MMTF fields as JSON, N, C-alpha, C and O atoms, coordinates in Angstrom:
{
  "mmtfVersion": "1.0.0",
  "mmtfProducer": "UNKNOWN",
  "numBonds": 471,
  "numAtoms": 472,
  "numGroups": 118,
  "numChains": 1,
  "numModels": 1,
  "chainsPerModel": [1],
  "groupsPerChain": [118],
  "chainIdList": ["A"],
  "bondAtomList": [4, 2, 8, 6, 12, 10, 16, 14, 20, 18, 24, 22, 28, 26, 32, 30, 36, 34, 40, 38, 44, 42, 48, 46, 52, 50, 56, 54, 60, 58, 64, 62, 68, 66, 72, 70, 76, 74, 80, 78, 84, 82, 88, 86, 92, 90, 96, 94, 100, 98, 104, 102, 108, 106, 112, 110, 116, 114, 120, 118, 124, 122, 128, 126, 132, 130, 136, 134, 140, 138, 144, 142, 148, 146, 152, 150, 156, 154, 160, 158, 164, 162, 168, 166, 172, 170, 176, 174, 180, 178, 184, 182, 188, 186, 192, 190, 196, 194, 200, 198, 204, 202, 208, 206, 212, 210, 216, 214, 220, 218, 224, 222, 228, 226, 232, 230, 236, 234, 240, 238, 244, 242, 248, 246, 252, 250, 256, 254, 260, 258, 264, 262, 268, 266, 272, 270, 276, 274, 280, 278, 284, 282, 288, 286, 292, 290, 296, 294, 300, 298, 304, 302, 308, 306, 312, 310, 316, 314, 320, 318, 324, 322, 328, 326, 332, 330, 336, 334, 340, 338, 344, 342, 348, 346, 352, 350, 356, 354, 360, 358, 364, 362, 368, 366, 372, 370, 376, 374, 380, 378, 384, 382, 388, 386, 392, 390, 396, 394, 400, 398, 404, 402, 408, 406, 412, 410, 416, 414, 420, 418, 424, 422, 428, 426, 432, 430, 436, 434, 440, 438, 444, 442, 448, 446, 452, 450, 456, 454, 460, 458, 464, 462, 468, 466],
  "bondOrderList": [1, 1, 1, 1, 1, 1, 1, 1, 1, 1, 1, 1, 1, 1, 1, 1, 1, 1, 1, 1, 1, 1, 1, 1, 1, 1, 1, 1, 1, 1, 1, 1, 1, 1, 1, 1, 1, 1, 1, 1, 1, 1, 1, 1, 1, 1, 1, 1, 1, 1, 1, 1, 1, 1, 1, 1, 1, 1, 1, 1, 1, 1, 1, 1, 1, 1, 1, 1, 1, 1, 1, 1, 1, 1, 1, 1, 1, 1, 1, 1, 1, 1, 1, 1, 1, 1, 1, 1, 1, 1, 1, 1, 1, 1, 1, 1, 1, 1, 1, 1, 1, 1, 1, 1, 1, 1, 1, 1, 1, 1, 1, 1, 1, 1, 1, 1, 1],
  "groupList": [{"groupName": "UNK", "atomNameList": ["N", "CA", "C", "O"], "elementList": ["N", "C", "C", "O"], "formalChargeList": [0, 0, 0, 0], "bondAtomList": [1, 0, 2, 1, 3, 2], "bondOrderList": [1, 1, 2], "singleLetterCode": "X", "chemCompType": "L-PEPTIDE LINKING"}],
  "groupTypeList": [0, 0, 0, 0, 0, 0, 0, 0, 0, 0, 0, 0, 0, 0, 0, 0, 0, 0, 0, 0, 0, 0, 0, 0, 0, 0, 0, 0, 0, 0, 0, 0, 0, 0, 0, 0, 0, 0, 0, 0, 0, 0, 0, 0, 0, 0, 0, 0, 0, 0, 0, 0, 0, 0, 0, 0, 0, 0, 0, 0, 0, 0, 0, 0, 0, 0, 0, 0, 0, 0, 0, 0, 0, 0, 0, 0, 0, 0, 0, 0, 0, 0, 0, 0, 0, 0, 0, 0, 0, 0, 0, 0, 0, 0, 0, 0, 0, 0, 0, 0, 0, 0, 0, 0, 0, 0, 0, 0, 0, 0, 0, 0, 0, 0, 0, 0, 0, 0],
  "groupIdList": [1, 2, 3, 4, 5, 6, 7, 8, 9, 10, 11, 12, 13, 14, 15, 16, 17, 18, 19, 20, 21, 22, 23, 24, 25, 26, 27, 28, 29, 30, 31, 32, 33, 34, 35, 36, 37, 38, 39, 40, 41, 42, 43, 44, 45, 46, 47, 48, 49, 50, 51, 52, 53, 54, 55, 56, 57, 58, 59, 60, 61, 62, 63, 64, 65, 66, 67, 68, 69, 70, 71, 72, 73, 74, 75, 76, 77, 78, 79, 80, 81, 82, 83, 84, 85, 86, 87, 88, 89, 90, 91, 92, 93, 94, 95, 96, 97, 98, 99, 100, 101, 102, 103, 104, 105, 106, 107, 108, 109, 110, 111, 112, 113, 114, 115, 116, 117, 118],
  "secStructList": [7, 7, 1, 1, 7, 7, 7, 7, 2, 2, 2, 2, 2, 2, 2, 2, 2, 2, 2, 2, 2, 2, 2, 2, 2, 2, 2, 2, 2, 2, 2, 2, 2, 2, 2, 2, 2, 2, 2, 2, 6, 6, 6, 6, 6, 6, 6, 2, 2, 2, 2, 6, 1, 7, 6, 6, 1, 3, 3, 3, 3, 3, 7, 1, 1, 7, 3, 3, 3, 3, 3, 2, 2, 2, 2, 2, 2, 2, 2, 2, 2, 2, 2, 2, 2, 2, 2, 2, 2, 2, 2, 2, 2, 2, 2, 2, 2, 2, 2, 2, 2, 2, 2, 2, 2, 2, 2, 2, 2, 2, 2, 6, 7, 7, 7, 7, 7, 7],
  "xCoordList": [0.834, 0.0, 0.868, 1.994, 0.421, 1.01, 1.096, 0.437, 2.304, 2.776, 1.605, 0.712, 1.105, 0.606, -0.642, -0.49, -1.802, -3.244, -3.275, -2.549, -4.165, -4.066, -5.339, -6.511, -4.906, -5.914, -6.731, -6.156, -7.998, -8.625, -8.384, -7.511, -8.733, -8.18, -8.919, -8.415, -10.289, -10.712, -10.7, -11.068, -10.468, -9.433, -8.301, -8.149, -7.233, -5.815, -6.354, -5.825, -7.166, -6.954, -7.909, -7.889, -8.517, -9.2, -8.034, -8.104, -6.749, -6.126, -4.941, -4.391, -4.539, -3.997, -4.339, -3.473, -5.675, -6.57, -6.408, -6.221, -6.549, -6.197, -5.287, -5.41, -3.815, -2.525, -2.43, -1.923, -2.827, -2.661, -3.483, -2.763, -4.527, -5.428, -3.729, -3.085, -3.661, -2.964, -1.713, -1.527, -0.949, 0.481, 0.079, 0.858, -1.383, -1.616, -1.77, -1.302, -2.832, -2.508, -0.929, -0.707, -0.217, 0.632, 1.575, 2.326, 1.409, 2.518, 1.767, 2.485, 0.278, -0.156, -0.17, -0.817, 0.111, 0.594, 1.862, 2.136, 2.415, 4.471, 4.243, 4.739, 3.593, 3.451, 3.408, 4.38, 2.139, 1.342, 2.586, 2.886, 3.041, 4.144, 5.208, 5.788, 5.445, 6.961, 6.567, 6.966, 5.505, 5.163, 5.011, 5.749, 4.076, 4.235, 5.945, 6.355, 6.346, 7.789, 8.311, 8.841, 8.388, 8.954, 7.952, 8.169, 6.95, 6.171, 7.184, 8.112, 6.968, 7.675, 8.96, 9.349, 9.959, 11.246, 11.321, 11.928, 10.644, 10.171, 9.703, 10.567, 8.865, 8.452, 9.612, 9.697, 10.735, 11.621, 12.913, 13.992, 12.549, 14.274, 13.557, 14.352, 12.202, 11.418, 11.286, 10.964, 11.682, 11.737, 12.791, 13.166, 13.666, 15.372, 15.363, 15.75, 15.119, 15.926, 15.123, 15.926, 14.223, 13.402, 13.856, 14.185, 13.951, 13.98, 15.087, 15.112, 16.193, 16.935, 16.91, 17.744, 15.771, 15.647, 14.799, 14.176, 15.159, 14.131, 12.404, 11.94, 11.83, 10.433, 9.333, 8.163, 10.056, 9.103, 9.47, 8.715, 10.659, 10.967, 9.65, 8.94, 9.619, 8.548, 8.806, 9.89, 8.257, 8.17, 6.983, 6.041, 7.04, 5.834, 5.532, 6.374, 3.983, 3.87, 2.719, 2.333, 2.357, 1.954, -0.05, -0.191, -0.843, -2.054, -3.395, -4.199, -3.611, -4.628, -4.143, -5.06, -2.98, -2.543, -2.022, -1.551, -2.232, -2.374, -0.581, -0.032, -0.026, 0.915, 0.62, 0.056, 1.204, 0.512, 1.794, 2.619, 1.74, 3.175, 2.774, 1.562, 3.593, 3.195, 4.475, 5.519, 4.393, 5.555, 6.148, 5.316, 7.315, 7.896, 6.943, 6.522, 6.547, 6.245, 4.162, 3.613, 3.672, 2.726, 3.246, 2.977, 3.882, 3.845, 4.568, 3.708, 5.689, 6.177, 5.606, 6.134, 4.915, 3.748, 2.91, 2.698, 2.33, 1.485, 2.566, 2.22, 3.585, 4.551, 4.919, 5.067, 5.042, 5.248, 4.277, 4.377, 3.163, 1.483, 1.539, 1.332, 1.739, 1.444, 2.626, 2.276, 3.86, 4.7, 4.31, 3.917, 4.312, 3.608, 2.51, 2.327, 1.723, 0.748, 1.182, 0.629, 1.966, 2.504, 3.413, 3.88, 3.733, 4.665, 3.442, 3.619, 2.379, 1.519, 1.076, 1.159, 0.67, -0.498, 0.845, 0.659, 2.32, 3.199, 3.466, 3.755, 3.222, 3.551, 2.545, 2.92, 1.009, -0.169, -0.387, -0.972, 0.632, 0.378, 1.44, 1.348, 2.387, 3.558, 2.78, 2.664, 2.423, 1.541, 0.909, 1.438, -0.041, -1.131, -0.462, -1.022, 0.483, 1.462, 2.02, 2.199, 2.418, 3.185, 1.901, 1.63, 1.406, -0.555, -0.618, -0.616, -0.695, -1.432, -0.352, -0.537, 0.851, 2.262, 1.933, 2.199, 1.362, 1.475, 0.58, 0.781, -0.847, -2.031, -1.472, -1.444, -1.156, -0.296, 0.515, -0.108, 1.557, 2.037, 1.225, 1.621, 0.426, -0.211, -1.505, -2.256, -1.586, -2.72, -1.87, -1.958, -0.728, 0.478, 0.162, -0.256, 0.379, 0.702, -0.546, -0.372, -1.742, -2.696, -2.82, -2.831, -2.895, -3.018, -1.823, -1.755, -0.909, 0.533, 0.935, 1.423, 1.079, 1.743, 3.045, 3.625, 3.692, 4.819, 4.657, 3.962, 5.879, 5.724, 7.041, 8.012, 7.066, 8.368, 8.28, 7.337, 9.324, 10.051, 10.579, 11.591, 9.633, 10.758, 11.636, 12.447],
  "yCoordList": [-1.192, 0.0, 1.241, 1.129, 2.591, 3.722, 3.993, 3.548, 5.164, 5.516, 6.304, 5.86, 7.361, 8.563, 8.485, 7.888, 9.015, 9.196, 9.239, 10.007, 8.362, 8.717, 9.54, 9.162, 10.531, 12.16, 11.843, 12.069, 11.348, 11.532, 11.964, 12.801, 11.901, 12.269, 14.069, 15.162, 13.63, 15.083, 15.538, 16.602, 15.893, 16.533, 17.192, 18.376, 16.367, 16.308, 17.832, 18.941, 17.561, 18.317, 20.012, 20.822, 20.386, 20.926, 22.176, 23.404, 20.995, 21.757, 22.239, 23.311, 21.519, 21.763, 23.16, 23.809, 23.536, 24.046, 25.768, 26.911, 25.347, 26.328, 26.99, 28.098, 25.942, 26.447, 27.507, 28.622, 27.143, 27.755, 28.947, 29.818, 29.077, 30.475, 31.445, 32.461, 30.575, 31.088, 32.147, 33.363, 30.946, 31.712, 32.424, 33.314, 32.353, 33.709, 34.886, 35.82, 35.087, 35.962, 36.775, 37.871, 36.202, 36.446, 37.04, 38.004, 36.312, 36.907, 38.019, 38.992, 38.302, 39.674, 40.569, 41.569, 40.668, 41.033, 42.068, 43.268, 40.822, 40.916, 41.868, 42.933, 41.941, 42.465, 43.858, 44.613, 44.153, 45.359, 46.351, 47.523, 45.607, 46.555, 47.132, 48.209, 45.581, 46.479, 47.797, 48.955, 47.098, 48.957, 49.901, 50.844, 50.177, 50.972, 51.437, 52.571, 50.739, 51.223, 51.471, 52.581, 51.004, 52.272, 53.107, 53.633, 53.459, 54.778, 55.584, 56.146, 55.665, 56.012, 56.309, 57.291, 55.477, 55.766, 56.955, 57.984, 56.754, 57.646, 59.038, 59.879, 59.545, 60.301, 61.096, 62.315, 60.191, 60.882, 61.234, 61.712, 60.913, 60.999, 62.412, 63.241, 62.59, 63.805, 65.074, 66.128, 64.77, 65.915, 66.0, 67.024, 65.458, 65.9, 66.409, 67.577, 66.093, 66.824, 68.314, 69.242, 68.567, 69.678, 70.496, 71.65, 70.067, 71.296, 71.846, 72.832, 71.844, 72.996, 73.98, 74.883, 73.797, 74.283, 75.902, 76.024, 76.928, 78.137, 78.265, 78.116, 78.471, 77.663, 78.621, 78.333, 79.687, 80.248, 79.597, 79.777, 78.67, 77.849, 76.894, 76.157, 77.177, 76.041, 74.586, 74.267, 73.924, 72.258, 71.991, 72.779, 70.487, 70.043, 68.638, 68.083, 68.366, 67.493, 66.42, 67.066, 65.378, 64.508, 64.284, 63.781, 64.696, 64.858, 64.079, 64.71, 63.271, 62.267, 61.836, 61.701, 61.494, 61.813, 62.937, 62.877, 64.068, 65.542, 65.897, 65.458, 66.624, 66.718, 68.667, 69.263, 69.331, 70.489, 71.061, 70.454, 72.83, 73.867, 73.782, 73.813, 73.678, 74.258, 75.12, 75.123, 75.643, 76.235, 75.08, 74.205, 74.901, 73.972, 74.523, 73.559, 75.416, 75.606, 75.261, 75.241, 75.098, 74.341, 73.074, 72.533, 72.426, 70.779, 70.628, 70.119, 70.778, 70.12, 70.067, 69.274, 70.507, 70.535, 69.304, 68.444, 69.092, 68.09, 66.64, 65.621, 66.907, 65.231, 64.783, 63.631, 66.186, 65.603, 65.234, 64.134, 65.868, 64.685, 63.406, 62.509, 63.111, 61.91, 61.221, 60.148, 61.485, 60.631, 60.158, 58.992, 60.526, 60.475, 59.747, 58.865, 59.963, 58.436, 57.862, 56.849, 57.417, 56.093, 55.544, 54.422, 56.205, 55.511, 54.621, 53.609, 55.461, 55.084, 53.65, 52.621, 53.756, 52.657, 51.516, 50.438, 51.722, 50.838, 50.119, 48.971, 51.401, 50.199, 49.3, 48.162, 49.585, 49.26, 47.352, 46.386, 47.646, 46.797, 45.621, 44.439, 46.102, 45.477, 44.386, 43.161, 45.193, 44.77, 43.509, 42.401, 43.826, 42.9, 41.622, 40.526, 41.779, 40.512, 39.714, 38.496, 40.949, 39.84, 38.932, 37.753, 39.676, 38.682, 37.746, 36.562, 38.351, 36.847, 35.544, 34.328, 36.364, 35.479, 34.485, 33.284, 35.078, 34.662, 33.65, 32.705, 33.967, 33.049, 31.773, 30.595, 32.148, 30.336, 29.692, 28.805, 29.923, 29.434, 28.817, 27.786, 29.218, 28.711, 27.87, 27.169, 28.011, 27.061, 25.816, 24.756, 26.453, 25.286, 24.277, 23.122, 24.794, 24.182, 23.151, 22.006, 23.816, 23.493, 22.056, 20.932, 22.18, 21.181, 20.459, 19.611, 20.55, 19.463, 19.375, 18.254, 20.261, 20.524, 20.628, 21.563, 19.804, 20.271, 20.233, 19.517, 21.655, 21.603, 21.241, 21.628, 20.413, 20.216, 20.592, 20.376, 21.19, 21.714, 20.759, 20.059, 20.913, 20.065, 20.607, 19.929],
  "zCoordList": [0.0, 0.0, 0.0, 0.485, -0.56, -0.34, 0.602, 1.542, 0.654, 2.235, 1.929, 2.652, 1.138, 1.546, 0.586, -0.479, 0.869, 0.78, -0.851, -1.483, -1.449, -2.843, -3.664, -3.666, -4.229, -4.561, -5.858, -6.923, -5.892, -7.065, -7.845, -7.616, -9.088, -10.282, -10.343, -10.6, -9.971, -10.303, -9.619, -10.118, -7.897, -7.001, -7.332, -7.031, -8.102, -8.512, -9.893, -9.831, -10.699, -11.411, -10.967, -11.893, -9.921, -9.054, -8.597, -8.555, -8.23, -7.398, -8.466, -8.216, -9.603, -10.705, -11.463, -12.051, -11.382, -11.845, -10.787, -11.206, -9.612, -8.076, -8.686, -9.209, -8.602, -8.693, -9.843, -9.721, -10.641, -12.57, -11.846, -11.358, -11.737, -11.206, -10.175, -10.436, -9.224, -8.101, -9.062, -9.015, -9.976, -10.921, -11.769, -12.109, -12.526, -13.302, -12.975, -13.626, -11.322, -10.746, -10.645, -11.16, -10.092, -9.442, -10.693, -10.55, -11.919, -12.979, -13.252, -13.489, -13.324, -14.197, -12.747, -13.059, -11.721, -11.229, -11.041, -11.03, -10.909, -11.441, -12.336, -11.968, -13.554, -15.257, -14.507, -14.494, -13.849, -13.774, -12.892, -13.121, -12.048, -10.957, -11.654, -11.513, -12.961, -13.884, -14.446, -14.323, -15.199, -16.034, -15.174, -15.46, -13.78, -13.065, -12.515, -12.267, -12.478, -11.939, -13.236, -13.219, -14.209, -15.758, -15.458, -14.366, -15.949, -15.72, -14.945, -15.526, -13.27, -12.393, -12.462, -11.83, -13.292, -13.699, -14.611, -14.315, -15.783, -16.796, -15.789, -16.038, -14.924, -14.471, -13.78, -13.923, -12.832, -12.361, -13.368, -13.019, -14.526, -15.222, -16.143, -16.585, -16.36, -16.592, -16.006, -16.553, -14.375, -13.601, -13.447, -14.019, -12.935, -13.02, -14.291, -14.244, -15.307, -16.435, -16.197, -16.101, -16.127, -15.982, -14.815, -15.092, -13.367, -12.095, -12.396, -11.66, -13.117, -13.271, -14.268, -14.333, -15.22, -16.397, -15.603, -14.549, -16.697, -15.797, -16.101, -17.231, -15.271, -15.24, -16.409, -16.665, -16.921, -18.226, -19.293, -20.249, -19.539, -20.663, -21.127, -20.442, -22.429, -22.966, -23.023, -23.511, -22.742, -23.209, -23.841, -23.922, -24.446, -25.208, -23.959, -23.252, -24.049, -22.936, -24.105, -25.079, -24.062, -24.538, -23.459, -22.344, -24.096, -23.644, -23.99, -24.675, -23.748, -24.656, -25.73, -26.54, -26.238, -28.034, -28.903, -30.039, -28.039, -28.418, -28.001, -26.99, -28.865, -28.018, -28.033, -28.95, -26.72, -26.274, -25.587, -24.905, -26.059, -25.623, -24.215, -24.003, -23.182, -21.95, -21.39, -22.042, -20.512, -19.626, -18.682, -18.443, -18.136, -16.87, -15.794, -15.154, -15.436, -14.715, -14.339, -13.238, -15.41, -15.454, -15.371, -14.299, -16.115, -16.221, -14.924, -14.205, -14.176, -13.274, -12.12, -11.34, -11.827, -10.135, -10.596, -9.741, -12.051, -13.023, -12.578, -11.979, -12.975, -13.091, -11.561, -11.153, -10.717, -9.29, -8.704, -8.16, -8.592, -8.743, -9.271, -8.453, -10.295, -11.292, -10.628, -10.136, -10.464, -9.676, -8.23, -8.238, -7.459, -6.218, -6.276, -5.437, -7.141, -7.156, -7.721, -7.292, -8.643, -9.254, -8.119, -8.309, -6.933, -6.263, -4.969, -4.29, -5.068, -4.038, -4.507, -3.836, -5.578, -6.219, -6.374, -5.811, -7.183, -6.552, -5.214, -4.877, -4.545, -3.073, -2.805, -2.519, -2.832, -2.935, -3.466, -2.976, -4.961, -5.734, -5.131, -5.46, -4.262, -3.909, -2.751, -2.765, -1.991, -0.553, -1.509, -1.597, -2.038, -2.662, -3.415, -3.38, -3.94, -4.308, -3.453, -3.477, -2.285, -0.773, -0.332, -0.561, 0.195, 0.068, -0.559, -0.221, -1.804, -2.705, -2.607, -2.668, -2.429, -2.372, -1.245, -1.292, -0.292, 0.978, 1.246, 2.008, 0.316, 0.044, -0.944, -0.588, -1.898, -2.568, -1.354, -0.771, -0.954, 0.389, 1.444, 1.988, 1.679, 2.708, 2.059, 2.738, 1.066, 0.043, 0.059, 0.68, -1.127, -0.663, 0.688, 0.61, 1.556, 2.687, 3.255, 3.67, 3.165, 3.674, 2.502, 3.006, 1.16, 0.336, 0.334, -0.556, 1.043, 0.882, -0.049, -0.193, -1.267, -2.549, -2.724, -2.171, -3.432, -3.826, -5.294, -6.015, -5.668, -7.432, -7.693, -7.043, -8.757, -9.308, -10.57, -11.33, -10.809, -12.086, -13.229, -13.216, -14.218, -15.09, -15.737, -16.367]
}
Protein backbone atom coordinates (compact mmCIF):
# COMPACT_ATOMS: atom_id res chain seq x y z
CA UNK A 1 0.00 0.00 0.00
CA UNK A 2 1.01 3.72 -0.34
CA UNK A 3 2.78 5.52 2.24
CA UNK A 4 0.61 8.56 1.55
CA UNK A 5 -3.24 9.20 0.78
CA UNK A 6 -4.07 8.72 -2.84
CA UNK A 7 -5.91 12.16 -4.56
CA UNK A 8 -8.62 11.53 -7.06
CA UNK A 9 -8.18 12.27 -10.28
CA UNK A 10 -10.71 15.08 -10.30
CA UNK A 11 -9.43 16.53 -7.00
CA UNK A 12 -5.81 16.31 -8.51
CA UNK A 13 -6.95 18.32 -11.41
CA UNK A 14 -9.20 20.93 -9.05
CA UNK A 15 -6.13 21.76 -7.40
CA UNK A 16 -4.00 21.76 -10.70
CA UNK A 17 -6.57 24.05 -11.85
CA UNK A 18 -6.20 26.33 -8.08
CA UNK A 19 -2.53 26.45 -8.69
CA UNK A 20 -2.66 27.75 -12.57
CA UNK A 21 -5.43 30.48 -11.21
CA UNK A 22 -2.96 31.09 -8.10
CA UNK A 23 0.48 31.71 -10.92
CA UNK A 24 -1.62 33.71 -13.30
CA UNK A 25 -2.51 35.96 -10.75
CA UNK A 26 0.63 36.45 -9.44
CA UNK A 27 2.52 36.91 -12.98
CA UNK A 28 -0.16 39.67 -14.20
CA UNK A 29 0.59 41.03 -11.23
CA UNK A 30 4.47 40.92 -11.44
CA UNK A 31 3.45 42.47 -15.26
CA UNK A 32 1.34 45.36 -13.77
CA UNK A 33 4.14 46.55 -10.96
CA UNK A 34 6.96 46.48 -13.88
CA UNK A 35 5.16 48.96 -16.03
CA UNK A 36 4.23 50.97 -13.06
CA UNK A 37 7.79 51.22 -11.94
CA UNK A 38 8.95 52.27 -15.76
CA UNK A 39 6.17 54.78 -15.72
CA UNK A 40 7.68 56.01 -12.39
CA UNK A 41 11.25 55.77 -13.70
CA UNK A 42 10.17 57.65 -16.80
CA UNK A 43 8.45 60.30 -14.47
CA UNK A 44 11.62 60.88 -12.36
CA UNK A 45 14.27 61.00 -15.22
CA UNK A 46 11.42 63.81 -16.59
CA UNK A 47 11.74 65.91 -13.60
CA UNK A 48 15.37 65.90 -13.02
CA UNK A 49 15.93 66.82 -16.43
CA UNK A 50 13.40 69.68 -15.98
CA UNK A 51 13.98 71.30 -12.10
CA UNK A 52 16.93 73.00 -13.27
CA UNK A 53 15.65 74.28 -16.40
CA UNK A 54 14.13 78.14 -15.80
CA UNK A 55 10.43 77.66 -15.24
CA UNK A 56 9.10 80.25 -18.23
CA UNK A 57 10.97 77.85 -20.66
CA UNK A 58 8.55 76.04 -22.97
CA UNK A 59 8.17 72.26 -23.21
CA UNK A 60 5.83 70.04 -25.21
CA UNK A 61 3.87 67.49 -22.94
CA UNK A 62 1.95 64.51 -24.54
CA UNK A 63 -2.05 64.86 -23.64
CA UNK A 64 -4.63 62.27 -24.66
CA UNK A 65 -2.54 61.81 -28.03
CA UNK A 66 -2.37 65.54 -28.42
CA UNK A 67 0.92 66.72 -28.02
CA UNK A 68 0.51 70.49 -26.27
CA UNK A 69 3.17 73.87 -25.62
CA UNK A 70 3.19 74.26 -21.95
CA UNK A 71 5.56 76.23 -19.63
CA UNK A 72 7.90 73.97 -16.87
CA UNK A 73 6.24 75.61 -14.72
CA UNK A 74 2.73 74.34 -15.45
CA UNK A 75 3.84 70.78 -16.22
CA UNK A 76 6.18 70.12 -13.27
CA UNK A 77 3.75 70.53 -10.13
CA UNK A 78 1.48 68.09 -13.02
CA UNK A 79 4.55 65.23 -13.09
CA UNK A 80 5.25 65.60 -9.29
CA UNK A 81 1.48 64.68 -8.74
CA UNK A 82 1.44 61.91 -11.29
CA UNK A 83 4.70 60.63 -9.68
CA UNK A 84 3.61 60.47 -6.22
CA UNK A 85 0.75 58.44 -7.16
CA UNK A 86 2.50 56.09 -9.25
CA UNK A 87 4.66 55.51 -6.26
CA UNK A 88 1.52 55.08 -4.04
CA UNK A 89 -0.50 52.66 -6.22
CA UNK A 90 3.20 50.84 -6.55
CA UNK A 91 3.55 50.20 -3.07
CA UNK A 92 -0.17 49.26 -2.93
CA UNK A 93 0.38 46.80 -5.73
CA UNK A 94 3.56 45.48 -3.91
CA UNK A 95 1.54 44.77 -0.55
CA UNK A 96 -1.13 42.90 -2.66
CA UNK A 97 1.46 40.51 -4.31
CA UNK A 98 3.19 39.84 -0.77
CA UNK A 99 -0.56 38.68 0.07
CA UNK A 100 -1.43 36.85 -2.71
CA UNK A 101 2.26 35.48 -2.37
CA UNK A 102 1.47 34.66 0.98
CA UNK A 103 -2.03 33.05 0.04
CA UNK A 104 -0.30 30.34 -2.57
CA UNK A 105 2.04 29.43 0.39
CA UNK A 106 -0.21 28.71 2.71
CA UNK A 107 -2.72 27.06 0.04
CA UNK A 108 0.48 25.29 -0.66
CA UNK A 109 0.70 24.18 2.69
CA UNK A 110 -2.70 23.49 3.67
CA UNK A 111 -3.02 21.18 0.34
CA UNK A 112 0.53 19.46 0.88
CA UNK A 113 1.74 20.52 -2.55
CA UNK A 114 4.82 20.27 -3.83
CA UNK A 115 5.72 21.60 -7.43
CA UNK A 116 8.37 20.22 -9.31
CA UNK A 117 10.05 21.71 -12.09
CA UNK A 118 10.76 20.06 -15.09
Amino acid sequence: MASQPQVSQKKQQELQLQYSNFKNTLQQMAQKIGDIEQEAEEHKLVIETLDPLPRERKCFRMMNGVLVERSIEDVLPTLKTNSDGLKQVLAELLKQYKAKQADLDNWKKKNHIQVVQP
